Coordinates of C-alpha atoms in Angstrom, one line a residue:
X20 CA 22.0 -15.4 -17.1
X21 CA 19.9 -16.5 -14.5
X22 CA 16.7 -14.8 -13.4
X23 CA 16.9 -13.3 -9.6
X24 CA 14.6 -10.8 -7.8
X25 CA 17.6 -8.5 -8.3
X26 CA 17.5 -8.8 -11.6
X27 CA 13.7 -8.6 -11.7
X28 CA 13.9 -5.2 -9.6
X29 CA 16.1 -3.8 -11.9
X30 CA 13.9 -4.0 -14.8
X31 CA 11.1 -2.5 -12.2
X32 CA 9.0 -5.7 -12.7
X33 CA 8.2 -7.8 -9.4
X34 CA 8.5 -11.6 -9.2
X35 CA 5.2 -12.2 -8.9
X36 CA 4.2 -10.4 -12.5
X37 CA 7.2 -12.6 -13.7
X38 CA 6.4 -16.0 -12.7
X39 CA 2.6 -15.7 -13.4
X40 CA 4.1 -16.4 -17.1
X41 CA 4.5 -19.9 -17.6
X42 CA 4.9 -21.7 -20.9
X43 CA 2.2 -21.0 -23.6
X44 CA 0.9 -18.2 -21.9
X45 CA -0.6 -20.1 -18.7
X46 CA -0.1 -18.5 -15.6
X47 CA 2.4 -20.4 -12.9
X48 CA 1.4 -19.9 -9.6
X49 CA 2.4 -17.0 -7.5
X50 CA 4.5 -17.0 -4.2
X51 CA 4.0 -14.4 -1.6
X52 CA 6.4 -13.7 1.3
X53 CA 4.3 -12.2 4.4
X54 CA 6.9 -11.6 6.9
X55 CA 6.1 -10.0 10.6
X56 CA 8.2 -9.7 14.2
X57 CA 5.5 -11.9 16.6
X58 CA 5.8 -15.2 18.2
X59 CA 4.7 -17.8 15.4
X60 CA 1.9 -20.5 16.4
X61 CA -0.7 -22.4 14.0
X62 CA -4.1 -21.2 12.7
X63 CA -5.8 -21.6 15.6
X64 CA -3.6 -21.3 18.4
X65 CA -1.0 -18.3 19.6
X66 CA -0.5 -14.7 18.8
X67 CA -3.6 -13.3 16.6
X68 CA -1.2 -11.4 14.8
X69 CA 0.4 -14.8 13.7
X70 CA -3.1 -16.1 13.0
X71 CA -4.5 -13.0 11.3
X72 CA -1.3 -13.9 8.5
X73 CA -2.1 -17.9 8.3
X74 CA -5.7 -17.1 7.6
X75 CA -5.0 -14.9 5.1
X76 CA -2.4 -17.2 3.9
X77 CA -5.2 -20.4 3.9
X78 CA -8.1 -18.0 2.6
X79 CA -5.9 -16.7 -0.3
X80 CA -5.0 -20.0 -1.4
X81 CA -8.0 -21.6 -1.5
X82 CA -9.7 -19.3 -3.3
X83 CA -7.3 -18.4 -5.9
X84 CA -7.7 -22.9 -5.9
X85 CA -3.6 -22.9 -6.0
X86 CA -2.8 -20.0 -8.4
X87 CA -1.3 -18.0 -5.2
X88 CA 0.7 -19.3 -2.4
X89 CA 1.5 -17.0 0.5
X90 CA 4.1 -18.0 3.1
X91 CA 4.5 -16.5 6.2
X92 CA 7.5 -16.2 8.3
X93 CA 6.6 -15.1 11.9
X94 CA 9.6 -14.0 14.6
X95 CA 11.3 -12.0 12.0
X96 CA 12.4 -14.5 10.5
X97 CA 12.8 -14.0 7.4
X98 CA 13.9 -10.0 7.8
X99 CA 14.6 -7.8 11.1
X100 CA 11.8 -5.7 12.1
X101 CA 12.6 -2.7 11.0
X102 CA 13.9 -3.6 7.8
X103 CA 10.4 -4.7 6.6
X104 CA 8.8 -1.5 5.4
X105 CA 11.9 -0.3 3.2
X106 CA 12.3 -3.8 2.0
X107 CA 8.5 -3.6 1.0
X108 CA 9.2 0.0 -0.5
X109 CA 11.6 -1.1 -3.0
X110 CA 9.7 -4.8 -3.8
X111 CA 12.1 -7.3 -1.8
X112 CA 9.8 -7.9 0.5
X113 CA 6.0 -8.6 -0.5
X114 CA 3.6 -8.1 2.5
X115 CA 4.2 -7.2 6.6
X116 CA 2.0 -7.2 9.3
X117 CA 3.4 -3.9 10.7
X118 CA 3.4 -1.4 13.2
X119 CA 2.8 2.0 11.2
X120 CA 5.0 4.1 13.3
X121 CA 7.2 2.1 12.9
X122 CA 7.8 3.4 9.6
X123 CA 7.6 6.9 10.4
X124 CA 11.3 7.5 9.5
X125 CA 10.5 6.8 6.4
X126 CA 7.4 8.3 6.0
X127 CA 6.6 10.5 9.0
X128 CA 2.5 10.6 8.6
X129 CA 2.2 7.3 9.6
X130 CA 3.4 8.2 13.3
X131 CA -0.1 9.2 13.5
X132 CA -1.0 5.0 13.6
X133 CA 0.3 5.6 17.2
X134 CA -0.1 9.1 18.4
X135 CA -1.1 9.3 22.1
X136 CA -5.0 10.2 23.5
X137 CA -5.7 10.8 19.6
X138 CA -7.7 7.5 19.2
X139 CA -9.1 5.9 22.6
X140 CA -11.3 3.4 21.2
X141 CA -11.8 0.5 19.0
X142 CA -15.2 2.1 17.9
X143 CA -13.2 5.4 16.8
X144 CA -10.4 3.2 15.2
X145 CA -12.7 1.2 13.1
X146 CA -14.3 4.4 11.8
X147 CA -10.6 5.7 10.4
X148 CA -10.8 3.4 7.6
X149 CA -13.8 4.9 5.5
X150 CA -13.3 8.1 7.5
X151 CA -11.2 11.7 4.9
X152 CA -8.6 10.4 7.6
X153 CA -7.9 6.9 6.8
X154 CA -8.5 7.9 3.0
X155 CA -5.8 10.0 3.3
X156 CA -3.4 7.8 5.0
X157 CA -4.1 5.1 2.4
X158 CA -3.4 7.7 -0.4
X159 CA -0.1 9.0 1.2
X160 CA 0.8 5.2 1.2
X161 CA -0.3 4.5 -2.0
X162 CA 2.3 7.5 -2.9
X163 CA 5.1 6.1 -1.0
X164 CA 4.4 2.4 -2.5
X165 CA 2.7 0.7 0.3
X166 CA -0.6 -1.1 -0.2
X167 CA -2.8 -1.2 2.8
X168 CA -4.2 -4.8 2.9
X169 CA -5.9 -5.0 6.1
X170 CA -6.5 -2.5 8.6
X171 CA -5.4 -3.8 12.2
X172 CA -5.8 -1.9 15.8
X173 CA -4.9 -2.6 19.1
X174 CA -4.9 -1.2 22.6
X175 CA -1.9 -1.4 24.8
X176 CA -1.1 -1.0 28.0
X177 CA 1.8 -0.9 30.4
X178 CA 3.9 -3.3 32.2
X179 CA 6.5 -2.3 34.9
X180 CA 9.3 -4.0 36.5
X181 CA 8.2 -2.3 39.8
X182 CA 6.3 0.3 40.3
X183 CA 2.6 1.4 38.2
X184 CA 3.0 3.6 35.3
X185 CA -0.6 4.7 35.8
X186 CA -1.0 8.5 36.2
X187 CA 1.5 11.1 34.6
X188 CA 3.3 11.4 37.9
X189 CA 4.4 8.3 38.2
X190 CA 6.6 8.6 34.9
X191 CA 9.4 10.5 36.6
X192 CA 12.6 9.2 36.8
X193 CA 11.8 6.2 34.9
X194 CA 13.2 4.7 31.8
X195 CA 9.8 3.8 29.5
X196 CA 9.5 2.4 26.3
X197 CA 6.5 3.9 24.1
X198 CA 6.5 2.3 20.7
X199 CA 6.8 5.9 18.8
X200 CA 8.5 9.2 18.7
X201 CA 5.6 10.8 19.7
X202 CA 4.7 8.5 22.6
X203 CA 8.3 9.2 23.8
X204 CA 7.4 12.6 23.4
X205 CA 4.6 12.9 25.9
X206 CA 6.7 10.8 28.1
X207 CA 9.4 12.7 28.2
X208 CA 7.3 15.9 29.1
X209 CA 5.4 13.6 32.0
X210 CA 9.5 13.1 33.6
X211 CA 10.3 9.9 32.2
X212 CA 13.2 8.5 30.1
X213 CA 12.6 6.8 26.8
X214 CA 14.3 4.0 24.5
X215 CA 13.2 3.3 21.3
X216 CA 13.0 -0.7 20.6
X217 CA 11.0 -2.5 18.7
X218 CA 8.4 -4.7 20.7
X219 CA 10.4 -8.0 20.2
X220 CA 13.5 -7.0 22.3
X221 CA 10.8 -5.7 25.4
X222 CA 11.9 -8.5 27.5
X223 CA 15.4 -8.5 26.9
X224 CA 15.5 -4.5 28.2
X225 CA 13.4 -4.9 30.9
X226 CA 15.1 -8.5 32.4
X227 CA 19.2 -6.3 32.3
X228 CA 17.3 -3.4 33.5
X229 CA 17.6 -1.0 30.7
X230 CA 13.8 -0.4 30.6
X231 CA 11.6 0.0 33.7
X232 CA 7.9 0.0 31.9
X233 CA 6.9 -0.9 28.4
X234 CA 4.0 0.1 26.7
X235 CA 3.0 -1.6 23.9
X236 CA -0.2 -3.8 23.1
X237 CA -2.1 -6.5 25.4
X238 CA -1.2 -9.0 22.6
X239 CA 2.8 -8.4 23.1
X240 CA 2.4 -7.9 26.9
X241 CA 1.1 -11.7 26.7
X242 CA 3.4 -12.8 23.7
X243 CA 6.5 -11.7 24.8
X244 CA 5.9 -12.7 28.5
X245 CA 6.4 -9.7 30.2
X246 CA 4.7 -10.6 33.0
X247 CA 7.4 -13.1 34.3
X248 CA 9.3 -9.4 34.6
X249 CA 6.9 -7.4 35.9
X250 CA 5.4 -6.5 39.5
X251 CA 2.4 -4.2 37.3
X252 CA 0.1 -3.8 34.7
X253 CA -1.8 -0.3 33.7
X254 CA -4.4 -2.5 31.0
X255 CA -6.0 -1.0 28.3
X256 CA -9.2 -2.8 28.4
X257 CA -11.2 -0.1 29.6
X258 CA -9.4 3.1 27.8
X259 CA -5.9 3.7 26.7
X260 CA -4.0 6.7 25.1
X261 CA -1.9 4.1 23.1
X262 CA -3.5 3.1 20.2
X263 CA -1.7 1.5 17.3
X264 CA -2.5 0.6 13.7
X265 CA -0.8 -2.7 12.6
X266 CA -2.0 -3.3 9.4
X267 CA -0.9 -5.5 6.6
X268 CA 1.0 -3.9 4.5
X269 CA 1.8 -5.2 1.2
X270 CA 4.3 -3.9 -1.8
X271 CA 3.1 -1.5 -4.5
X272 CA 5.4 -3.1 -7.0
X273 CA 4.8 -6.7 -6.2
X274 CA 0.7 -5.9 -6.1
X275 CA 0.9 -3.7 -9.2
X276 CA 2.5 -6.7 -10.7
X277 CA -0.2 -8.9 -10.2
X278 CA -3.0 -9.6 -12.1
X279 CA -6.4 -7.4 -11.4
X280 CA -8.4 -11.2 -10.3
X281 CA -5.4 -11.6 -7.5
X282 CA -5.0 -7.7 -6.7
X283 CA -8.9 -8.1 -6.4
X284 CA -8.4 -11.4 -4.0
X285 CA -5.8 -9.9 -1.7
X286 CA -8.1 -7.0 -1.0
X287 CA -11.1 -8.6 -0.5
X288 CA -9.4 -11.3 1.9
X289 CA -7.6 -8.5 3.6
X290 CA -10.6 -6.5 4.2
X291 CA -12.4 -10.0 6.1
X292 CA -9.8 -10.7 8.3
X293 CA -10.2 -7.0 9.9
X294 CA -13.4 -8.3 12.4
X295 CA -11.1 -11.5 13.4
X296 CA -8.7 -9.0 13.8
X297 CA -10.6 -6.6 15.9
X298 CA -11.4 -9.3 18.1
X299 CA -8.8 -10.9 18.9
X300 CA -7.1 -7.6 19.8
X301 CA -10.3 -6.9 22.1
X302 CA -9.7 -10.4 23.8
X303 CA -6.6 -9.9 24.4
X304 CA -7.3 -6.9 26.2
X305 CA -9.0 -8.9 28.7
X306 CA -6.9 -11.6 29.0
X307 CA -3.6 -9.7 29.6
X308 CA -5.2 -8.8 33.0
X309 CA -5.6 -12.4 33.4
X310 CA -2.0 -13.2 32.7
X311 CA -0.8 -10.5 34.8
X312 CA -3.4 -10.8 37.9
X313 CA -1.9 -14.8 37.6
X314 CA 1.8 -13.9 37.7
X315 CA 1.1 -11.9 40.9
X316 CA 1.4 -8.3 39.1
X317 CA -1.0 -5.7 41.0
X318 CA -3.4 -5.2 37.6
X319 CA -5.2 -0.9 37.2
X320 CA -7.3 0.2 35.0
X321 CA -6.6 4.1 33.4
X322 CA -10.3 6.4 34.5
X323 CA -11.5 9.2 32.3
X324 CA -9.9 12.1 34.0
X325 CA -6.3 10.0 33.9
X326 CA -6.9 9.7 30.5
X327 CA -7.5 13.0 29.8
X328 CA -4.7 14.5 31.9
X329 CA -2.6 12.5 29.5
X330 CA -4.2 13.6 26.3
X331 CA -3.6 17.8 27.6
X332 CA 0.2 15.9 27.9
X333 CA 0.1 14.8 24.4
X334 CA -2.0 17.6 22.8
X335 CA 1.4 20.0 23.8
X336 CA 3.8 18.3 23.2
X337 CA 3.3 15.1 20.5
X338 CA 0.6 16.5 18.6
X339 CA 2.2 20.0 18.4
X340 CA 5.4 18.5 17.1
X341 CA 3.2 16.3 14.6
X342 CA 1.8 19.1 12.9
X343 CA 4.7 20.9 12.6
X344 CA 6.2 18.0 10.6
X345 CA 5.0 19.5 7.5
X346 CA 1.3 20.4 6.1
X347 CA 0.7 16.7 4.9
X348 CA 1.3 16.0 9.1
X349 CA -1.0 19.3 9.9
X350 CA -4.1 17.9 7.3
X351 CA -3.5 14.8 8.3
X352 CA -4.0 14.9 12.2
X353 CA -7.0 17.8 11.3
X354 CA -8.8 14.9 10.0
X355 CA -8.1 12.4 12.6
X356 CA -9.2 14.9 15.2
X357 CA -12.4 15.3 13.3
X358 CA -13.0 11.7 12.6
X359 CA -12.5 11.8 17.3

């Protein structure tokens, strides 16, 4: 009988523990599928998203000198988008750069990777990782058979087909995608409409109409070309009350399948990549008001008290409904608002 991943699954061993067995005892070498939903590129050119995976691909396999192969398949390629997490839950899927509220069907803490006004800059999202609240989150993960790899966050802003989406006012009557439930949340309360897509089909809603103003990050704003739809920009450069953790994610059974020199290898390479990734995210802050100003799109930037008419927004309505999710939620967003 031939041996499948199936198969594999079903005796609750992954692949990878399986094939590091070769004949005599010596250890074959170890494929790794990391699958994501952005535009794919090279090393050094195109989404850093994209990047962030080949590096870790190249780093990972020169150091492990061959033992580990990890091949990336950008553009959802391999998987839809939001198939990825439960595929990575049950081991048919090894590692995801993913958007963590994306997940938050599944596992409804980590809407708090894109809760609105909660984190409003990269200095504060950096501090989550070593911070009770990013302990947490990694433990609740851990618990739900997710492997947090590399910690990833961006700022986003907004593009409209028409008119700004700058100041809570200007949501009414307009049909806004917001990357999370409780993003939709707080624009719902502000007047607006909301659709729930993943960031890959932005274009496609705003070009039949469907969507008048997506919010997602500067990265996807540039990568999906939503400028060639859009008449303005809100950027994020400055401050944003959309901030979302894309990490990557890896599988608990695949990694616990793994010896301890490779478990120790992914980590460490994982944990490198998180100033590359910090930076490009930063730098693409910037240059989405390039990209925008250039397609003729009139280009604002959110002020403090903007910003914090939002967050009262989100503090009644998203928030609220957060903690109410269940005491997990409640401790959880307790220790985000600490870690503020």
């Amino acid at each position: 009988m031939p041996v499948t991943r199936r198969s594999l699954l079903a005796t609750g061993l992954a692949a990878p523990a399986i094939l590091g067995l070769g004949l005599g005892g010596a250890r074959a070498a170890t494929t790794l599928k990391l699958s994501h939903q952005f535009p794919g590129g090279t090393i050094e050119e195109g989404d850093f998203r994209d990047r962030m995976c080949r590096k870790f691909a190249a780093a990972v396999a020169e150091r492990s000198k061959g033992a580990m192969e990890v091949q990336v398949y950008p553009g959802s390629s391999l998987m839809k988008t939001n198939a990825q997490f439960g595929a990575m839950r049950k081991g048919a899927l090894d590692m995801s750069l993913y958007p963590s509220p994306y997940a938050g069907g599944e596992v409804p803490e980590l809407n708090i990777g894109l809760m609105p006004a909660l984190v409003t800059s990269y200095a504060q999202a950096v501090a989550w990782k070593a911070a009770p609240v990013g302990r947490k989150l990694t433990e609740i993960l851990d618990s739900k058979g997710i492997v947090l790899v590399s910690w990833v966050w961006q700022a986003g802003g907004v593009a409209s087909r028409e008119r700004p989406l700058l100041v809570p006012d200007d949501a009414k009557g307009m049909k806004v995608r917001g990357g999370s439930r409780e993003m939709d949340l707080m624009m719902k309360q502000a007047g607006a409409a909301t659709l729930s897509i993943p960031s890959n089909e932005s274009y496609a809603a705003m070009q039949t109409g469907a969507c008048d103003a997506v919010i997602t990050s500067s990265t996807s704003l540039i990568s999906f070309r939503l400028e060639e739809l859009s008449k303005a920009l809100t950027s994020g450069r400055e401050r944003s009350y959309w901030f979302m953790l894309e990490p990557i994610m890896m599988s608990k059974i695949v990694f616990s399948g793994l010896p301890k020199d490779q478990q120790d290898l992914i980590m460490s390479v994982g944990a490198e990549l998180e100033s590359f990734g910090q930076a490009g995210a930063k730098a693409d802050d910037t240059k989405v008001e390039e990209v925008f100003g250039k397609a003729g799109a009139k280009v604002q930037s959110m002020d403090e008290a903007t910003l914090g008419k939002w967050r009262d927004i989100a503090r009644d309505t998203a928030w609220k409904d957060f903690a109410n999710k269940s005491a997990s939620c409640a401790d959880l967003l307790k220790l985000a608002e600490q870690a503020a």
